Amino acid sequence: MTENKLILTLFGATGDLASRKLYPAIYRLYKNGHLSKHFALIGTGRTKWSHEDMRHTVRQSVAKEVEDATHLEEFLTHMYYLSHDVNDKAHYQNLKAFQAELDQQYQTDGNRIFYISLSPTLFPTITLHLKTEGLITENGYNRLIIEKPFGHDTESAQELQRKLNQAFDEDQIFRIDHYLGKEMVQAIRNIRFDNRLFSDIWNNKGIDHFQISLLEEVGVEDRGEYYDHSGATRDMIQNHALQLLALLAMDAPKDNSAEAIQEEKIKILASLHLPETTEEVKANFVRGQYGPAADFKGYRQEENVASDSNTETYLAAKVEVDLPQWKGVPFFVRTGKRVNSKSTLIDVQFKPTIEGIAGNHLRIEIAPRTGYRLLVNQKVFGYSHDTYSIPFEYYYTDEQLAQTPQDYERLIFECILGDKSHFAHYLEVEHAWKYIDNLFSHWQKIEPEFPNYEAGSKGPKAADDLLAKHHIEWHQ
Ligand code: BG6
């Protein structure tokens, strides 16, 4: 049993993310003994709820996780609610007094986590009030967890960081990228650096190319308003895909500290090759938008999406890293909504030893299965002396997966421990935005021909052509 002492204040307690992800994550932490008697959660929101209303919502949202009803009721006694207008100073004073009361009751030693799960436009309003109204304690730790997006481009990210820094230092800010909480994403470092088999050839001597695929069957669901201003590139590439790329390309950190890991990732993101001409962008980046198909609406017909929208719901890209060890090694990245499969995959294609023999292939599978597979060459069984590839693979069972922490659970726990290894440093975010801004500056000059793939298909044909130019195909 770990005696983690803290008050977690959640802004956005009545929201969808809280019910879908955060309450189950926090309940699992409690169930597994990572949170116990020295813990309280204060949910806040504009809605006028009582503590009982809050507990009712939490009870429903964690229902699937419950094994012991008495233990659940005990957990619920740690849940509180205050209705809160983020612009009203008096409400911060109420919150402060309530935190002080609960601090006494639960002996939380002044430790505070402020979790903002609201529109990013409200981040600075809240953090500035936390500072000016004296909610940041002197005696314990104070940490801020915020959801993406961190800005819309480089300039807005810089502005946001400047404002957050008026209340919280960089080492207190935990930017959630839920991909970094996934089991197989966290495993990338172990696979790369703890196997001699890979560590010495994980560069342009041994690797031909990478493929990072973040594909989804779902459309924009009920998020049309957000998504139409975001698009696939900002929604999935700026954060998740470039984080995966950084983990795949970075040098071994000098130790396992968060600082060392972030330092190596920053180097990669600062070295992404920025296409210089619009022609270069046209040749290496394929944007797509889904059109209607028998069973599905087209993107432009989705709710809260402009009927002439040119927002991309798909992107396939050839990303390059301008560092000597990665010269000539493309990182092919693709993401898309409403394609024919949900698959989150990293494929590493090694170079062949000699012409005519397949290079080894490592697949790190994040979803739908969790595990990896390595294709190795061996002799065809029997009289033949030919070579063929056979798989060595390991996939986790449903039972194992039920035991392993889920992404939000893991990241909230790591924040409680003060471990930032799986959170992005501000500079990672800024470099990623610079890369994306450069793309958009070129795209502004090219009118896309949307829609260009059918909902439920594998995506635009041009995405296949992009790889065909390199005499390869997307791994399925
Ligand atoms: C989110 C995006 O960050 O990631 C969503 O905003 C997307 O549009 C989701 O659906 C995908 O996450 P996962 O974990 O289902 O791959």
Short mmCIF file of C-alpha atoms in Angstrom, two decimals, residues 188 192-193 202 210 243-252 264 268 321 323 325-326 331:
data_model
loop_
_atom_site.label_atom_id
_atom_site.label_comp_id
_atom_site.label_asym_id
_atom_site.label_seq_id
_atom_site.Cartn_x
_atom_site.Cartn_y
_atom_site.Cartn_z
CA ILE A 188 9.76 1.09 -27.13
CA ARG A 192 15.36 -0.69 -28.57
CA PHE A 193 17.96 -0.24 -25.87
CA TRP A 202 19.11 0.97 -35.02
CA PHE A 210 9.83 3.01 -40.48
CA GLN A 243 6.06 11.52 -30.09
CA LEU A 244 6.27 7.95 -31.40
CA LEU A 245 8.74 9.07 -34.04
CA ALA A 246 10.87 10.77 -31.39
CA LEU A 247 10.91 7.59 -29.29
CA LEU A 248 11.94 5.56 -32.33
CA ALA A 249 14.67 7.94 -33.47
CA MET A 250 16.18 9.22 -30.24
CA ASP A 251 19.62 8.22 -28.96
CA ALA A 252 19.81 6.23 -25.75
CA GLU A 264 16.95 13.17 -26.43
CA ILE A 268 14.97 14.64 -32.67
CA VAL A 321 15.21 13.52 -39.59
CA LEU A 323 20.76 13.83 -38.36
CA GLN A 325 22.44 8.50 -38.22
CA TRP A 326 19.07 8.90 -39.98
CA PHE A 331 9.73 7.68 -41.37
#
